[in-house]
XYZ file of C-alpha atoms in Angstrom:
643
model
C 84.025 142.724 245.873
C 82.561 144.603 242.931
C 82.222 143.676 239.264
C 81.549 146.416 236.751
C 81.252 147.301 233.080
C 81.487 150.695 231.455
C 81.546 152.488 228.135
C 83.155 155.873 227.551
C 82.890 158.117 224.530
C 85.973 159.107 222.576
C 83.745 161.051 220.196
C 81.010 158.582 219.224
C 77.538 158.218 220.793
C 77.344 155.584 223.539
C 74.524 153.285 224.762
C 72.002 154.250 227.399
C 72.132 153.291 231.067
C 69.242 150.895 230.444
C 71.228 148.904 227.881
C 74.277 148.709 230.153
C 72.151 147.829 233.160
C 70.696 144.864 231.283
C 74.160 143.572 230.428
C 75.321 144.097 234.032
C 72.918 141.453 235.300
C 75.533 138.897 234.223
C 78.027 140.330 236.706
C 78.780 138.622 240.002
C 76.473 135.931 241.337
C 73.400 135.210 243.416
C 74.774 136.842 246.580
C 75.596 140.153 244.891
C 73.355 143.217 245.160
C 71.051 144.106 242.291
C 72.672 145.812 239.311
C 72.941 149.598 239.439
C 74.095 152.192 236.919
C 75.474 155.721 236.655
C 75.908 158.099 233.708
C 77.742 161.374 233.117
C 76.643 161.791 229.518
C 79.979 160.706 228.028
C 80.414 157.642 230.262
C 78.022 154.971 231.505
C 78.897 152.574 234.322
C 76.977 149.594 235.684
C 77.920 147.262 238.521
C 76.964 144.663 241.107
C 78.519 144.602 244.573
C 79.132 142.101 247.375
C 80.307 143.865 250.540
C 83.211 142.022 252.196
C 84.292 144.771 254.624
C 82.105 147.078 256.753
C 83.123 150.331 255.047
C 82.316 148.849 251.619
C 78.574 148.930 252.291
C 78.488 152.728 252.441
C 81.110 153.446 249.790
C 80.084 155.758 246.948
C 80.068 154.337 243.412
C 81.731 155.850 241.491
C 84.149 157.886 243.602
C 84.600 161.474 242.424
C 88.179 162.764 242.246
C 87.657 166.466 243.148
C 90.897 167.829 241.733
C 90.140 166.675 238.187
C 86.431 165.891 238.222
C 87.268 162.359 237.120
C 85.361 159.307 238.320
C 86.779 156.045 239.703
C 85.064 152.678 239.926
C 86.928 149.718 241.311
C 87.207 146.794 243.637
C 89.781 145.452 246.028
C 91.453 145.614 249.408
C 94.163 148.170 250.194
C 96.732 147.187 252.848
C 99.232 149.259 254.864
C 96.632 151.991 255.002
C 98.276 154.075 257.726
C 101.501 154.309 255.710
C 99.554 155.269 252.582
C 97.538 157.909 254.429
C 100.752 159.386 255.817
C 102.254 159.610 252.328
C 99.047 161.279 251.120
C 99.105 163.738 254.002
C 95.644 162.519 255.016
C 94.424 162.699 258.601
C 92.420 159.473 258.342
C 93.324 156.060 256.980
C 90.125 154.167 257.835
C 88.328 155.246 254.672
C 87.015 152.883 252.024
C 89.399 151.096 249.705
C 88.191 152.850 246.553
C 88.552 156.217 248.291
C 92.229 155.444 248.943
C 92.622 154.373 245.303
C 91.075 157.680 244.191
C 93.229 159.791 246.526
C 96.375 158.031 245.327
C 95.411 158.598 241.701
C 94.596 162.265 242.387
C 97.956 162.824 244.095
C 100.317 160.813 241.891
C 98.378 159.901 238.738
C 99.280 156.537 237.213
C 102.300 156.318 239.530
C 99.886 156.072 242.456
C 99.225 152.418 241.652
C 102.818 151.607 242.577
C 102.097 152.786 246.125
C 99.010 150.604 246.586
C 99.551 147.341 248.438
C 96.938 144.600 248.368
C 94.418 143.486 245.759
C 92.763 145.991 243.445
C 91.475 146.748 239.984
C 89.916 150.040 238.939
C 88.950 152.341 236.078
C 89.197 156.156 236.059
C 87.283 158.233 233.499
C 88.360 161.833 232.961
C 85.593 163.341 230.875
C 87.366 166.645 230.337
C 90.433 165.002 228.808
C 88.382 162.140 227.296
C 90.837 159.733 228.891
C 90.292 156.324 230.501
C 92.844 154.738 232.843
C 92.607 151.067 233.788
C 94.775 149.720 236.612
C 95.424 146.285 238.050
C 97.383 144.859 240.973
C 100.021 142.142 240.679
C 97.647 139.412 241.834
C 95.222 140.071 239.017
C 92.483 139.392 241.578
C 90.030 141.541 239.639
C 89.908 140.534 235.953
C 89.899 143.573 233.690
C 89.128 143.652 229.946
C 88.692 146.386 227.359
C 87.689 146.905 223.720
C 88.765 149.986 221.783
C 85.942 150.589 219.344
C 85.256 153.269 216.733
C 85.025 156.383 218.890
C 84.384 154.602 222.188
C 86.032 152.279 224.694
C 84.238 149.408 226.392
C 85.708 148.032 229.622
C 84.866 145.851 232.580
C 85.539 142.799 234.680
C 83.404 140.160 232.965
C 83.488 139.053 229.296
C 79.906 137.746 229.355
C 78.574 141.128 230.454
C 80.752 142.992 227.950
C 79.566 140.752 225.108
C 75.958 141.251 226.228
C 76.240 144.984 225.491
C 76.395 144.150 221.782
C 79.361 146.513 221.368
C 81.947 143.826 220.591
C 82.095 140.569 218.681
C 81.812 137.057 220.179
C 84.434 135.780 217.726
C 86.953 133.481 219.422
C 90.681 134.239 219.336
C 92.188 131.015 217.949
C 95.613 131.317 219.573
C 94.123 131.822 223.041
C 91.753 128.924 222.467
C 94.820 126.798 221.755
C 96.350 127.962 225.031
C 93.287 126.705 226.861
C 93.948 123.274 225.356
C 97.614 123.195 226.384
C 96.942 124.808 229.766
C 99.674 127.442 229.406
C 99.817 131.090 228.335
C 102.338 133.202 226.449
C 100.486 136.488 225.889
C 99.529 138.395 229.088
C 97.085 140.634 227.199
C 95.214 138.205 224.937
C 91.736 137.052 225.913
C 89.580 134.291 224.497
C 87.754 136.872 222.348
C 89.358 138.773 219.482
C 87.656 142.043 220.435
C 88.595 141.935 224.118
C 92.086 142.545 225.452
C 93.192 141.996 229.031
C 94.881 144.502 231.284
C 98.002 142.717 232.471
C 98.967 142.424 236.111
C 100.910 145.247 237.779
C 100.132 147.711 235.020
C 98.098 150.732 234.073
C 96.587 151.246 230.635
C 95.699 154.746 229.433
C 93.262 155.050 226.505
C 92.320 158.243 224.714
C 91.727 159.429 221.154
C 95.383 158.854 220.287
C 95.259 155.154 221.251
C 96.515 153.000 224.134
C 99.574 153.421 226.326
C 100.619 150.715 228.789
C 102.804 151.235 231.842
C 104.037 148.175 233.746
C 104.860 149.500 237.191
C 106.321 146.367 238.789
C 107.915 143.085 237.738
C 109.550 140.394 239.875
C 113.321 140.639 239.636
C 116.393 139.928 241.703
C 117.852 142.997 243.375
C 120.807 143.728 245.636
C 121.234 140.990 248.209
C 119.837 141.763 251.647
C 122.589 141.356 254.266
C 121.496 140.713 257.848
C 123.650 139.849 260.842
C 122.431 136.316 261.556
C 120.229 133.460 260.427
C 117.806 134.392 263.196
C 117.478 137.880 261.724
C 116.479 136.421 258.334
C 113.849 134.265 260.024
C 112.335 137.200 261.913
C 112.393 139.428 258.841
C 110.575 136.775 256.792
C 107.959 136.289 259.491
C 107.398 140.039 259.584
C 106.773 140.209 255.830
C 104.458 137.177 255.892
C 102.463 138.703 258.757
C 102.192 142.063 256.948
C 100.924 140.358 253.797
C 98.190 138.482 255.674
C 97.057 140.914 258.355
C 95.132 143.108 255.900
C 92.757 140.253 255.135
C 91.553 140.280 258.737
C 89.596 143.462 257.970
C 86.991 141.245 256.321
C 83.902 140.867 258.485
C 83.040 137.545 256.842
C 84.591 134.160 257.739
C 87.998 133.368 256.217
C 88.884 129.997 254.706
C 91.955 128.246 253.303
C 92.254 125.563 250.623
C 94.346 123.570 253.041
C 96.774 120.809 252.121
C 99.146 118.969 254.423
C 102.189 120.681 252.939
C 104.010 123.920 253.705
C 102.317 126.535 251.526
C 98.640 126.648 252.434
C 99.419 125.455 255.973
C 101.713 128.459 256.465
C 98.808 130.749 255.515
C 96.302 129.022 257.821
C 98.734 128.941 260.750
C 99.742 132.591 260.348
C 96.115 133.739 260.169
C 95.345 131.628 263.245
C 98.203 133.260 265.161
C 97.322 136.786 264.034
C 93.682 136.325 265.074
C 93.607 133.748 267.905
C 89.982 134.566 268.765
C 88.766 134.085 265.218
C 87.916 130.773 263.521
C 89.886 130.005 260.346
C 88.136 127.419 258.182
C 90.247 124.851 256.346
C 89.040 122.724 253.436
C 91.098 119.693 252.448
C 90.682 117.169 249.624
C 90.779 113.594 250.914
C 90.608 110.281 249.017
C 87.367 109.450 247.294
C 87.906 105.797 248.215
C 90.104 102.800 247.516
C 93.094 101.244 249.229
C 96.116 101.626 246.900
C 99.372 103.086 248.135
C 98.629 106.510 246.706
C 95.416 106.602 248.760
C 97.356 105.913 251.927
C 99.738 108.762 251.075
C 96.780 111.083 250.538
C 95.322 110.009 253.890
C 98.688 110.833 255.514
C 98.309 114.359 254.163
C 94.999 114.666 256.037
C 96.826 113.499 259.184
C 99.142 116.516 258.783
C 96.102 118.795 258.537
C 94.651 117.286 261.704
C 97.979 117.872 263.497
C 97.915 121.518 262.348
C 94.387 121.935 263.727
C 95.475 120.454 267.064
C 98.356 122.937 267.253
C 96.039 125.857 266.351
C 92.579 125.082 267.813
C 90.975 127.992 265.948
C 91.704 126.251 262.613
C 88.528 124.320 261.849
C 89.437 121.745 259.186
C 86.937 119.912 257.002
C 87.711 116.851 254.867
C 86.125 117.072 251.387
C 85.957 113.879 249.323
C 83.301 114.746 246.722
C 84.804 115.877 243.419
C 81.758 115.623 241.212
C 82.389 118.373 238.639
C 83.471 116.568 235.473
C 84.953 118.133 232.288
C 81.680 118.212 230.323
C 79.272 118.667 233.226
C 76.092 120.470 232.135
C 76.411 122.753 235.165
C 79.342 124.387 233.403
C 76.925 125.850 230.867
C 75.582 128.186 233.555
C 79.165 129.228 234.363
C 79.858 129.834 230.669
C 76.724 131.985 230.421
C 77.664 134.083 233.467
C 81.381 134.467 232.718
C 81.767 133.913 228.969
C 84.840 131.732 229.644
C 85.769 128.078 230.091
C 87.421 126.928 233.292
C 91.172 126.532 232.984
C 92.536 123.111 233.970
C 89.301 121.230 234.759
C 91.258 118.460 236.524
C 92.546 121.066 238.971
C 89.237 122.862 239.186
C 87.185 119.766 240.002
C 89.054 119.680 243.320
C 89.067 123.418 243.888
C 85.399 123.861 243.024
C 84.573 121.151 245.564
C 86.565 123.042 248.193
C 85.034 126.353 247.108
C 81.509 124.946 247.373
C 82.247 123.730 250.906
C 83.631 127.184 251.729
C 80.533 128.896 250.323
C 78.245 126.698 252.412
C 80.291 127.641 255.486
C 79.777 131.363 254.878
C 83.379 132.016 253.825
C 83.908 135.041 251.580
C 87.711 135.198 251.300
C 89.343 131.887 250.388
C 93.137 131.522 250.371
C 95.333 129.119 248.427
C 99.073 128.480 248.530
C 99.787 129.084 244.841
C 103.261 130.402 244.118
C 104.741 129.377 247.447
C 107.352 127.069 245.963
C 108.797 130.089 244.114
C 108.732 132.350 247.169
C 108.482 131.315 250.820
C 109.074 127.585 250.297
C 111.682 127.748 247.550
C 113.970 124.713 247.644
C 117.023 126.839 246.902
C 118.642 125.014 243.951
C 120.457 128.240 243.021
C 122.752 127.626 246.002
C 124.963 125.293 243.942
C 125.711 127.927 241.302
C 126.246 130.538 243.999
C 128.886 128.400 245.748
C 130.575 127.644 242.419
C 130.751 131.266 241.319
C 132.084 132.439 244.680
C 134.828 129.807 244.660
C 133.483 127.885 247.655
C 134.041 124.527 246.003
C 134.516 122.440 249.127
C 131.148 123.685 250.416
C 129.699 122.933 246.975
C 130.910 119.322 247.074
C 129.525 118.907 250.593
C 126.127 120.349 249.598
C 125.883 118.108 246.528
C 126.576 114.975 248.573
C 124.174 116.108 251.296
C 121.431 116.870 248.756
C 121.752 113.392 247.253
C 121.608 111.803 250.712
C 118.579 113.883 251.746
C 116.597 113.246 248.554
C 117.671 109.633 248.018
C 118.505 110.462 244.398
C 121.692 109.422 242.564
C 124.586 111.825 242.900
C 124.863 112.127 239.122
C 121.236 113.216 238.819
C 121.740 115.969 241.407
C 124.875 117.146 239.603
C 123.153 117.300 236.196
C 119.729 118.577 237.204
C 120.649 121.091 239.905
C 124.312 121.967 239.396
C 125.534 121.810 235.806
C 122.481 123.401 234.187
C 123.167 126.520 236.306
C 126.916 126.556 235.689
C 127.400 125.463 232.082
C 127.157 128.388 229.599
C 123.967 128.448 227.562
C 125.752 127.883 224.288
C 127.268 124.648 225.602
C 123.893 123.540 226.905
C 122.341 124.066 223.474
C 125.215 122.136 221.856
C 124.690 119.304 224.333
C 120.989 119.111 223.481
C 121.785 119.037 219.769
C 124.453 116.319 220.162
C 122.036 114.214 222.189
C 119.329 114.853 219.582
C 117.085 116.453 222.199
C 114.902 118.919 220.264
C 112.825 121.584 221.966
C 109.414 120.023 222.658
C 106.538 121.333 220.582
C 104.110 123.486 222.524
C 101.335 121.085 221.495
C 103.122 118.102 223.041
C 101.098 116.360 225.747
C 97.830 117.941 224.592
C 95.107 117.275 222.036
C 95.645 120.591 220.254
C 96.071 119.983 216.519
C 99.463 121.082 215.208
C 98.085 122.741 212.009
C 95.644 124.797 214.085
C 98.435 125.869 216.447
C 100.540 126.985 213.473
C 97.738 128.722 211.530
C 96.501 130.574 214.612
C 99.947 132.040 215.238
C 100.249 130.236 218.575
C 103.505 128.459 217.706
C 105.129 131.689 216.520
C 103.906 133.482 219.636
C 105.390 130.818 221.907
C 108.777 130.919 220.214
C 109.086 134.551 221.315
C 107.515 134.098 224.758
C 109.672 134.521 227.889
C 108.332 131.230 229.240
C 108.739 129.253 225.989
C 110.046 125.664 226.359
C 113.203 126.478 224.402
C 114.099 129.406 226.601
C 113.138 127.760 229.871
C 115.431 124.805 229.452
C 118.551 126.990 229.209
C 117.658 129.582 231.861
C 119.482 129.506 235.156
C 117.428 128.718 238.249
C 117.621 132.271 239.561
C 116.149 133.480 236.249
C 113.372 130.882 236.116
C 111.703 132.007 239.331
C 110.963 135.592 238.184
C 109.719 134.250 234.832
C 107.271 131.880 236.498
C 106.111 134.492 238.987
C 105.340 136.894 236.144
C 103.241 134.450 234.092
C 99.587 135.487 233.890
C 97.571 132.623 232.379
C 94.649 133.836 230.301
C 92.530 130.944 231.574
C 92.999 132.136 235.183
C 90.237 134.715 234.614
C 87.712 131.923 234.092
C 88.672 130.418 237.452
C 88.461 133.787 239.213
C 85.045 134.646 237.786
C 83.705 131.184 238.670
C 84.793 131.693 242.282
C 83.384 135.235 242.378
C 80.099 133.950 240.997
C 79.923 131.781 244.144
C 80.479 134.863 246.317
C 84.137 134.011 246.953
C 87.203 136.216 246.646
C 90.115 133.779 246.148
C 93.629 135.075 246.807
C 97.178 133.696 246.699
C 99.122 135.732 249.283
C 102.399 133.864 248.731
C 102.552 135.638 245.350
C 102.141 139.065 246.975
C 104.667 141.525 245.570
C 105.927 142.387 249.068
C 106.833 138.767 249.721
C 108.185 138.269 246.186
C 110.450 141.331 246.451
C 111.718 140.207 249.834
C 112.377 136.590 248.856
C 114.212 137.584 245.670
C 116.541 139.758 247.763
C 117.739 136.947 250.060
C 121.079 135.150 249.690
C 120.875 131.572 248.320
C 122.429 130.205 251.528
C 119.134 130.895 253.312
C 117.119 128.500 251.149
C 119.228 125.334 251.255
C 121.793 124.119 253.741
C 123.331 120.774 254.623
C 121.429 119.259 251.719
C 118.092 120.293 253.242
C 115.795 122.116 250.753
C 113.272 124.727 251.918
C 115.726 125.561 254.697
C 114.269 129.064 255.151
C 110.658 127.862 255.294
C 111.441 125.116 257.817
C 112.904 127.715 260.198
C 110.352 130.467 259.543
C 107.448 128.076 260.133
C 108.989 126.277 263.129
C 106.640 128.214 265.440
C 103.609 127.584 263.190
C 103.576 124.073 261.703
C 103.608 120.656 263.372
C 106.876 118.717 263.519
C 105.654 116.029 261.099
C 104.968 118.669 258.443
C 108.319 120.374 258.963
C 110.077 116.999 258.644
C 108.342 116.123 255.365
C 110.974 115.477 252.692
C 108.916 115.396 249.523
C 105.618 116.619 248.144
C 102.167 115.106 248.340
C 100.519 113.945 245.130
C 98.065 116.772 244.410
C 95.510 114.409 242.854
C 96.149 110.868 244.053
C 92.601 109.705 243.288
C 92.581 111.114 239.764
C 91.739 107.700 238.320
C 88.660 107.465 240.547
C 87.570 110.902 239.377
C 88.027 109.866 235.739
C 85.825 106.804 236.314
C 82.904 109.178 236.882
C 82.981 110.537 233.346
C 85.193 108.387 231.123
C 82.557 106.098 229.601
C 79.843 108.742 229.370
C 82.238 111.191 227.724
C 83.173 108.517 225.176
C 79.523 107.974 224.299
C 78.874 111.702 223.973
C 81.899 112.385 221.797
C 81.275 109.406 219.497
C 77.736 110.558 218.731
C 78.236 114.292 218.444
C 78.303 116.454 215.372
C 81.409 118.478 216.243
C 81.316 122.206 216.746
C 83.068 123.775 213.760
C 85.880 125.298 215.774
C 86.308 122.151 217.887
C 86.868 120.142 214.702
C 89.637 122.539 213.682
C 91.369 122.871 217.060
C 90.997 119.505 218.817
C 92.340 116.157 217.655
C 88.896 114.595 217.971
C 89.832 111.235 216.357
C 92.583 110.743 218.958
C 90.238 111.848 221.728
C 87.577 109.349 220.600
C 90.180 106.598 220.360
C 91.417 107.183 223.892
C 87.894 107.366 225.311
C 86.923 104.153 223.494
C 89.587 102.310 225.501
C 88.422 101.061 228.930
C 89.958 103.318 231.550
C 91.809 100.608 233.553
C 93.350 99.229 230.372
C 94.248 102.708 229.194
C 96.032 103.558 232.433
C 97.792 100.206 232.746
C 98.919 100.022 229.138
C 100.733 103.326 228.760
C 103.021 104.775 231.398
C 102.189 108.281 232.551
C 98.673 108.315 231.146
C 97.177 109.260 234.492
C 98.498 112.731 233.819
C 97.117 112.666 230.273
C 93.704 111.877 231.732
C 94.128 114.796 234.090
C 95.213 117.304 231.472
C 94.946 116.482 227.769
C 91.669 114.534 227.791
C 89.995 116.676 230.453
C 91.062 119.937 228.799
C 89.914 118.772 225.361
C 86.530 117.609 226.657
C 85.973 120.835 228.558
C 86.995 123.127 225.692
C 84.789 121.074 223.364
C 81.919 121.525 225.853
C 82.518 125.284 225.903
C 82.621 125.545 222.118
C 79.332 123.658 221.823
C 77.813 126.182 224.224
C 79.394 129.051 222.284
C 78.019 127.768 218.970
C 74.647 127.077 220.639
C 74.758 123.333 220.019
C 72.873 120.965 222.318
C 74.292 117.621 223.476
């Protein structure tokens, strides 16, 4: 894992190595090597490295591309190395990851990124052509930002380090700030700072004196349906893809860990790793109840029972129960994270759990930490598109049988299944829109369910941006199911970079292999009949994982509450946050963006009364209040205000 910053001249003088080296000290974290720098006269690079694989320790930085004399600096893990080496005509495939990136770029130029499988992000400077190329994998594992200045381009992996160079402004982008408050993103290239743009996933960006040119080399989309002879063939093919996606991670010499729940997604990762490497310990870290005896606590404890069953089936999975979730939305420890990353943490309610798991992983010596994000759109898809498929192919008797079976399996009314999962995929969009208008069901405002002020959202351009976004509420409610999955898989939240940099700061590379493009491409090619049958959702996953997960997990009909003890977590900070907010002189931007009067009013209400009085407010505590408090905390740090 390597974080870097650089500046390249497009005609103007550039800073010295000393200046860049000073800024680079904000890269990475305590476990990273000391900052180093390199200069060619028209380009200066600085970096900090944490070696995760043996060959990384001896890798040259930057890598010289002999054919052009260009230089490459990057980070990542390249999979399917033998196949890549064969395509390159190379005799060896056990070289360093950045060497393979450089060889691919030398052979195929920008198109070489399309041949790279795994996680990567890199920059190539061609001094002769005065051209910079930035490239990023689909995961977006390595954040990558740039600023096109007057005669120079600044680039790197960490906003705090880039800002520390003094070459770009610290001015906040108001629309992206609003997205941090609503917890959703519309613009894949916007960052929290006006002067910094993001390189989007699965793309290359070429910058020279004529400007910027982006090339998106891959997007999730449905292709021609894969036809195999039998159900068993689909199962074996899926297992093969899942194994190929995960086996590359075993090159890491450091311990591997999984944010492990009792459900299908993360358990499928842990079990597959355990089977691929039976002599290697796979650490699992699971959130368990912080206390209490209500029904939701018992359900959460049942999830831990599933994890224990998984560990019994695979003895090399070493599971740990983690109950401490002590990071609160306005915790003073976040100020150190802000200083090192320049960004707030997206979704603090989510991150309080994940940071607890990450801290346990760090203490255990783990360097690569897996999560199951994206699984419900890939491996564990429920298959609601089956109903439309049966309708369009004229298999109406099968359709009626599947609808009745789905209602029986889920315990939901037949009418609800028909409306939610059948009609919305069959009825033409124009009729759907007419139905919403007749029922007086307007498109929800993007600010709904948050404490983002409507005037700020409008003035910042956020509302206009969302109206045109592919994942806007208006568009999403009329999309067919088979269209929704690619849209969701292609969303790149701007606040995800804050999460990634916080993990990296702890010495952790966090990856979501169920969003790997190889698995996405494969899943989107399968016929709908593989994902749901006889009313049983996740039909493919239940068969694929039959040799990997315990019977009680495979028989699970619903989903576990991801944060059953949210109220107990809120008790830790509710009253103190109310006192802080009531006595603060607001940061200027916080007063414009956040509905502080509403926030104070909610926090002035005793938490038990607040939760009991208004239905659904547990989720408001987890999102709107927590997000507003955390963004307010960040803005106070940004404006150098003390609490």
